[in-house]
Short mmCIF file of C-alpha atoms and ligand atoms in Angstrom, two decimals:
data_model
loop_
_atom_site.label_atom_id
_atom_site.label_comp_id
_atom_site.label_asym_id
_atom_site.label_seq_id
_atom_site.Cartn_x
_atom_site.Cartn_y
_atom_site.Cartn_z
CA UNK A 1 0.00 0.00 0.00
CA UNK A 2 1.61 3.29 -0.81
CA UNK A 3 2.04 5.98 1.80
CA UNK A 4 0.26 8.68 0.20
CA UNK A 5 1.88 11.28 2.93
CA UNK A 6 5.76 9.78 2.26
CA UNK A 7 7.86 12.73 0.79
CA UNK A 8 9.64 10.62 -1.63
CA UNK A 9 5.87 9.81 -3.21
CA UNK A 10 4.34 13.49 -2.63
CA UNK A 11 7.55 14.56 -4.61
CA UNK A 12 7.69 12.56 -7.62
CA UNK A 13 3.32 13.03 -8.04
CA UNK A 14 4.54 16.88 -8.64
CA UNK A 15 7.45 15.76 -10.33
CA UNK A 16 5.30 13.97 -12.88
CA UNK A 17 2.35 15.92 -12.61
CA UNK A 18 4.95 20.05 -13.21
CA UNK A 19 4.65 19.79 -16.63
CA UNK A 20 0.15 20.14 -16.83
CA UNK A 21 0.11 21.41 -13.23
CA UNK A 22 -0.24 25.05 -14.02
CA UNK A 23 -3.10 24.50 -16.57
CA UNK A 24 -4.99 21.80 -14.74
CA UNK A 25 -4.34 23.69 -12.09
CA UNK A 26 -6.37 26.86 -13.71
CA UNK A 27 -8.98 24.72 -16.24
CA UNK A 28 -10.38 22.36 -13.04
CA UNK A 29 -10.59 25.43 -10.75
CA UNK A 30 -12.30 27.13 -13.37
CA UNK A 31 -9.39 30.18 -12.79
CA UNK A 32 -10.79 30.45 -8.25
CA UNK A 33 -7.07 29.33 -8.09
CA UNK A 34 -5.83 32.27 -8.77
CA UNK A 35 -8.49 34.23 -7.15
CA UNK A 36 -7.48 32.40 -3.73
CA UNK A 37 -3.68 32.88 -4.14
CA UNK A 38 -4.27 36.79 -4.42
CA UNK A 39 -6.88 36.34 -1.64
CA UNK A 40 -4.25 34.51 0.43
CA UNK A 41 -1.84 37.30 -0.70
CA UNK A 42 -4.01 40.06 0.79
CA UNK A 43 -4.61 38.43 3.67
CA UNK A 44 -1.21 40.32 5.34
CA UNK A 45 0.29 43.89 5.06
CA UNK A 46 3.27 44.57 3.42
CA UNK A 47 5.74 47.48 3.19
CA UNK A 48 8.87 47.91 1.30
CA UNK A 49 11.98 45.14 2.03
CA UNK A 50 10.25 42.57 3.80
CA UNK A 51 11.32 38.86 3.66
CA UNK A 52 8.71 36.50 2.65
CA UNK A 53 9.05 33.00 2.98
CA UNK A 54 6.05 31.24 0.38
CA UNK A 55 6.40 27.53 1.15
CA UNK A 56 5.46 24.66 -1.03
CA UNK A 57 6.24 27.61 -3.82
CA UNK A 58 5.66 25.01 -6.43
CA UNK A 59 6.52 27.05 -9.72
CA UNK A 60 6.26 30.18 -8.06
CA UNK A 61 2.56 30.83 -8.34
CA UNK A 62 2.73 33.93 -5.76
CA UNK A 63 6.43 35.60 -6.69
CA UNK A 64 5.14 38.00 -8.62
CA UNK A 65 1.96 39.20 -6.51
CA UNK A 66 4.04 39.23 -3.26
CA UNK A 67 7.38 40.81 -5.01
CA UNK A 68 5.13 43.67 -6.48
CA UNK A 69 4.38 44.50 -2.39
CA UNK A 70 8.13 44.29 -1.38
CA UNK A 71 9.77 46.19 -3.68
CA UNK A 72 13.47 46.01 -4.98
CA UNK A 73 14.61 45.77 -1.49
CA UNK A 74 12.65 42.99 -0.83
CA UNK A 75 13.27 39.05 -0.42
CA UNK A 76 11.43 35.79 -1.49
CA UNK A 77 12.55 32.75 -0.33
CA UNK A 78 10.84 29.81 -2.25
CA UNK A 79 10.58 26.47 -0.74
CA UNK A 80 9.35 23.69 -2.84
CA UNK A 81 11.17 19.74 -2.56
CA UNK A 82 10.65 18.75 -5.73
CA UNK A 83 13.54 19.69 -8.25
CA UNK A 84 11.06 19.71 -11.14
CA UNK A 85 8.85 22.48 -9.90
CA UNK A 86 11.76 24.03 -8.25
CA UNK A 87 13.41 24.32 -12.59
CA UNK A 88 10.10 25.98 -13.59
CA UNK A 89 10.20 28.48 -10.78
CA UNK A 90 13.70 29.44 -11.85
CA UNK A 91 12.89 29.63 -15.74
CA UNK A 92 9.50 31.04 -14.64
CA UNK A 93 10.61 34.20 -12.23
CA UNK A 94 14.87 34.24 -12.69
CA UNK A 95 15.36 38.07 -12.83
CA UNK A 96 11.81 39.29 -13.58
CA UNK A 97 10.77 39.51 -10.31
CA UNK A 98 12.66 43.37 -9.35
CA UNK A 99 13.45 41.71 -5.77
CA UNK A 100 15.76 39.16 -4.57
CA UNK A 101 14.72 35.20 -4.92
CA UNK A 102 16.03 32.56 -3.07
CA UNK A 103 14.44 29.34 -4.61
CA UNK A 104 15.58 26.68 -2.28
CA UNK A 105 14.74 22.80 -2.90
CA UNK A 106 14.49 21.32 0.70
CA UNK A 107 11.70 19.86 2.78
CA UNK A 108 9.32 22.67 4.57
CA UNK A 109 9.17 20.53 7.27
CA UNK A 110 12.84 21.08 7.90
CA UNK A 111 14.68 23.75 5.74
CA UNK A 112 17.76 25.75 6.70
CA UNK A 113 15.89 29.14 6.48
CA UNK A 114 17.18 30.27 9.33
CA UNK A 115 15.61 30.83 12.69
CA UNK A 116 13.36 34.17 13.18
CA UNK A 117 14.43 35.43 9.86
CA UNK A 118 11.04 35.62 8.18
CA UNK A 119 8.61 38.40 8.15
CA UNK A 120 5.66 36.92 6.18
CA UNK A 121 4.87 33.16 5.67
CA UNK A 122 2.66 32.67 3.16
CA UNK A 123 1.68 29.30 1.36
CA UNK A 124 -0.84 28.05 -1.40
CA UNK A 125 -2.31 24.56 -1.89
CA UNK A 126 0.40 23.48 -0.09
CA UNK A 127 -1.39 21.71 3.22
CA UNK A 128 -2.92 18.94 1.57
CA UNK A 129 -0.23 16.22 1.10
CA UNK A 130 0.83 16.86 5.07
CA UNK A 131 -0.31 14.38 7.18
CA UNK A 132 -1.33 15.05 11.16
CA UNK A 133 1.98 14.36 12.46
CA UNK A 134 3.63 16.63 9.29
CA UNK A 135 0.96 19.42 10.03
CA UNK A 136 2.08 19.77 13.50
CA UNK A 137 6.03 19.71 12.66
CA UNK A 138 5.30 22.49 9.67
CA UNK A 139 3.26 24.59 12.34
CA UNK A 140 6.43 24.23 14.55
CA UNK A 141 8.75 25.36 11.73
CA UNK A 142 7.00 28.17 10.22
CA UNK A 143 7.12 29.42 14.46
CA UNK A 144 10.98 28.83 14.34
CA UNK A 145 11.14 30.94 10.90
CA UNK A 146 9.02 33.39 11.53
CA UNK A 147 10.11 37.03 13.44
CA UNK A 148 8.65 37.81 16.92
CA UNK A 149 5.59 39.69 15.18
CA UNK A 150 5.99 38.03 11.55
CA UNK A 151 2.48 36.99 10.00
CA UNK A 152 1.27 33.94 7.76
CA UNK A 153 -1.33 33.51 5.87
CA UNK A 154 -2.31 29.59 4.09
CA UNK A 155 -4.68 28.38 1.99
CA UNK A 156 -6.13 25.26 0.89
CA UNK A 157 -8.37 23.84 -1.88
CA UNK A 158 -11.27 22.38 0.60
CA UNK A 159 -14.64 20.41 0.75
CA UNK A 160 -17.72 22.64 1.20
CA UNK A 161 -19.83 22.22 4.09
CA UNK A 162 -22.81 23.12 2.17
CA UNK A 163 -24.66 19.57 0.66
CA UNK A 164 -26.12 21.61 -2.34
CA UNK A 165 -22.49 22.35 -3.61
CA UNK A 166 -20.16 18.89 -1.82
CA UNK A 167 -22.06 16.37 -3.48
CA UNK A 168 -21.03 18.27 -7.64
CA UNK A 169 -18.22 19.13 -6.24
CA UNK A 170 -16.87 15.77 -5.32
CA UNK A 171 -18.32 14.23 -8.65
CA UNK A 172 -16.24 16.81 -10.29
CA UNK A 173 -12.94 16.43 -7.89
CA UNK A 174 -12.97 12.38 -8.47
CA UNK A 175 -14.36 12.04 -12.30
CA UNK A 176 -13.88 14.85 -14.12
CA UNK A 177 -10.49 16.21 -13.00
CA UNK A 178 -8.74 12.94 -13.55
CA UNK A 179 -10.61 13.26 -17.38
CA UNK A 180 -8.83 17.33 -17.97
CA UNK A 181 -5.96 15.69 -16.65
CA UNK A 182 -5.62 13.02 -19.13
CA UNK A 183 -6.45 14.97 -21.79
CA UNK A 184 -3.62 17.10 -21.38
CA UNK A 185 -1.85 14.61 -21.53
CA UNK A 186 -1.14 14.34 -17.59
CA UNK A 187 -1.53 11.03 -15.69
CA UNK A 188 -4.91 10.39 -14.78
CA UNK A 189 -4.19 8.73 -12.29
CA UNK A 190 -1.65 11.64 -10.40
CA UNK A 191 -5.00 13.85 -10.64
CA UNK A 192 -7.01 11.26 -9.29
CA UNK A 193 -4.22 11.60 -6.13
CA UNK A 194 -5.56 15.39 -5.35
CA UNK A 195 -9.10 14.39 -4.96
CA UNK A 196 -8.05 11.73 -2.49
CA UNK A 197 -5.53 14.84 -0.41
CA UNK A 198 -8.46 16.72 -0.73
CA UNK A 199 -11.46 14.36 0.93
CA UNK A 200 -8.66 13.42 3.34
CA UNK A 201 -8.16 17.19 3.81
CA UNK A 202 -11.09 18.01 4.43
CA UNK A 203 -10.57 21.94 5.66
CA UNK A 204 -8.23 23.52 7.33
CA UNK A 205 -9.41 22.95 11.08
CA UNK A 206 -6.52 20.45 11.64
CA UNK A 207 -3.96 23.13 10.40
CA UNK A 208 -5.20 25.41 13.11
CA UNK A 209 -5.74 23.65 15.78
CA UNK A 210 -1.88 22.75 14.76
CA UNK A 211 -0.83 26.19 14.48
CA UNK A 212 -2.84 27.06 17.81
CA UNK A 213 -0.74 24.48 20.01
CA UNK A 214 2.29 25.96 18.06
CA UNK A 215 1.68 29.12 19.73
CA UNK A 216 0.48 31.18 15.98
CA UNK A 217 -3.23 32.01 17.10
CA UNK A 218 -4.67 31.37 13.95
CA UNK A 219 -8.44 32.73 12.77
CA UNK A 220 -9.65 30.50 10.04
CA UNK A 221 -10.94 31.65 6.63
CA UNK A 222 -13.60 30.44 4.31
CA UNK A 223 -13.13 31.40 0.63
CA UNK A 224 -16.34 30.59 -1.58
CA UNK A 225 -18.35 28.73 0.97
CA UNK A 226 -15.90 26.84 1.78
CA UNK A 227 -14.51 25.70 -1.62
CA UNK A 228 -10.93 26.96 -0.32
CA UNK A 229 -10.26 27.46 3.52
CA UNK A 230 -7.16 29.28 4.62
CA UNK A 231 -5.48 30.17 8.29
CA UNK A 232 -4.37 33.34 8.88
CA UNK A 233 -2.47 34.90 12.02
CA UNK A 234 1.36 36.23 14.06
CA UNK A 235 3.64 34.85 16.35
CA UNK A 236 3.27 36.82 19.49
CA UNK A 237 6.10 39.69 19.64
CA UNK A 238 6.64 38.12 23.35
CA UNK A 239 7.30 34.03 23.81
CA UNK A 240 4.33 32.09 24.22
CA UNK A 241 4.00 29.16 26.47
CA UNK A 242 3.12 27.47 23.38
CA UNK A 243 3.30 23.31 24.03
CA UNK A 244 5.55 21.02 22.04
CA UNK A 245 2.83 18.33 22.07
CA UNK A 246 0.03 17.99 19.80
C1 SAM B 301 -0.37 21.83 -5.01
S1 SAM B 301 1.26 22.41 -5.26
C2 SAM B 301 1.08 24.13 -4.90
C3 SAM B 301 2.03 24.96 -5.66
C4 SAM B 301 1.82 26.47 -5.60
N1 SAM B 301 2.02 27.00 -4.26
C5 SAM B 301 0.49 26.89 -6.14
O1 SAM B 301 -0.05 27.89 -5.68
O2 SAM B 301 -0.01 26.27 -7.09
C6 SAM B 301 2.06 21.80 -3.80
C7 SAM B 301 3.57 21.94 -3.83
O3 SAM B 301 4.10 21.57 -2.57
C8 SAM B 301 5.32 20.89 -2.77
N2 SAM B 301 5.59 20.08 -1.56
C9 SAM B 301 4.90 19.03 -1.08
N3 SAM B 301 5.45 18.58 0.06
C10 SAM B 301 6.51 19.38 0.31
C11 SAM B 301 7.49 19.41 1.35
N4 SAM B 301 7.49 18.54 2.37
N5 SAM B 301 8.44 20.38 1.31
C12 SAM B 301 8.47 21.27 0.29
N6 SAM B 301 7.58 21.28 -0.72
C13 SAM B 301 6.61 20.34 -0.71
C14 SAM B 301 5.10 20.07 -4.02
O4 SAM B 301 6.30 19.69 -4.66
C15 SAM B 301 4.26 21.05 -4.87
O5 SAM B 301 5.07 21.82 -5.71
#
């Protein structure tokens, strides 16, 4: 049975899957994906040579939004563990960004970005293929990255709450998505894989009670009831007594 959390499988899906990602990506969300990364985006503030750490980067789907809000004297630092999407974010963003990028191909759960260095955290579609245990351990880095005062902002591709709009929405998710996908000329079968993150998914209510115990006091956000579901929040300016335990 395969581990559908194991990094060495969650890498080579988007190692297989980089070269239709971006227009699956925007076909089966019928373009809300890009609504929700700008939503994500906006979720923070933003002044002139901040450093933003946007995890799970893939090809580097928010660079340009966020570099437009930190100016030349900003930094991105791009996290992404699969070399494949890491390539396109280079040929995508190299030198056309007007700030300073940092792609770096490591595991989010345990980069060498280092400690307190980050002002914003920001991540899209990047919670899904984290298990419990990996949710808790990312909530406990982006805590270590992140400045006393730093902010984050996630979101997540999500099931609705609302019957009326799960019950298409699945039907989509498991048959039709797996059908764009094969047409262009993706695997069927590594789009069938993102329905199965997403059920397992579900929202992000795991992610903040994760980030809670991390000490990030997260409020939760609902984008297009419910079809994407983010977290949003700081790490306290003072240390929190927040508990290493889940
Ligand atoms: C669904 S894509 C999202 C990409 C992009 N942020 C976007 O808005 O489309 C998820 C990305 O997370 C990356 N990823 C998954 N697990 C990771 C890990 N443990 N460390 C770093 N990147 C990871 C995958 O390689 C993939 O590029």
């Amino acid at each position: 049975m395969v581990q559908i959390y194991d990094p060495n499988f969650v890498r080579q899906l988007f190692d297989e899957m980089s070269a239709t990602y971006g227009i699956v990506n925007l076909i089966s969300s019928f373009g809300f994906c890009r609504r929700w990364r700008r939503q994500c985006i906006e979720q923070l503030s933003y002044r002139e040579s901040l450093t933003v750490v946007d995890l799970m980067t893939g090809m580097g789907e928010l660079c340009p939004a966020i570099a437009k809000r930190i100016g030349p004297g900003g930094k991105i630092i791009a996290v992404d563990n699969s070399p494949v999407m890491c390539r396109k974010a280079w040929q995508n963003h190299d030198g056309r960004l007007g700030c300073e990028l940092d792609i770096r191909e490591e595991d989010a759960l345990g980069s060498e970005i280092p400690d307190a260095s980050a002002d914003r955290v920001v991540c899209s579609f990047g919670l899904k293929t984290f298990s419990l245990d990996q949710t808790v351990a990312l909530a406990h880095e982006v805590h270590r990255i992140l400045k006393p005062g730093g902010s984050y902002s996630f979101i997540e591709i999500s099931v609705p709450p609302a019957r009326w709009l799960r019950v298409p929405y699945l039907f989509y998710l498991h048959q039709l998505i797996p059908i764009i996908g094969r047409i262009l000329m993706g695997n069927p079968d590594n789009y069938r894989m993102l329905g199965v993150y997403t059920v397992a998914f579900g929202d992000c209510h795991t992610a903040v009670a994760a980030f809670r115990q991390a000490g990030l006091d997260p409020s939760r956000r609902s984008y297009f009831f419910g079809c994407a579901t983010g977290l949003v929040g700081a790490k306290p300016q003072t240390p929190s007594n927040a508990s290493q335990g889940w």
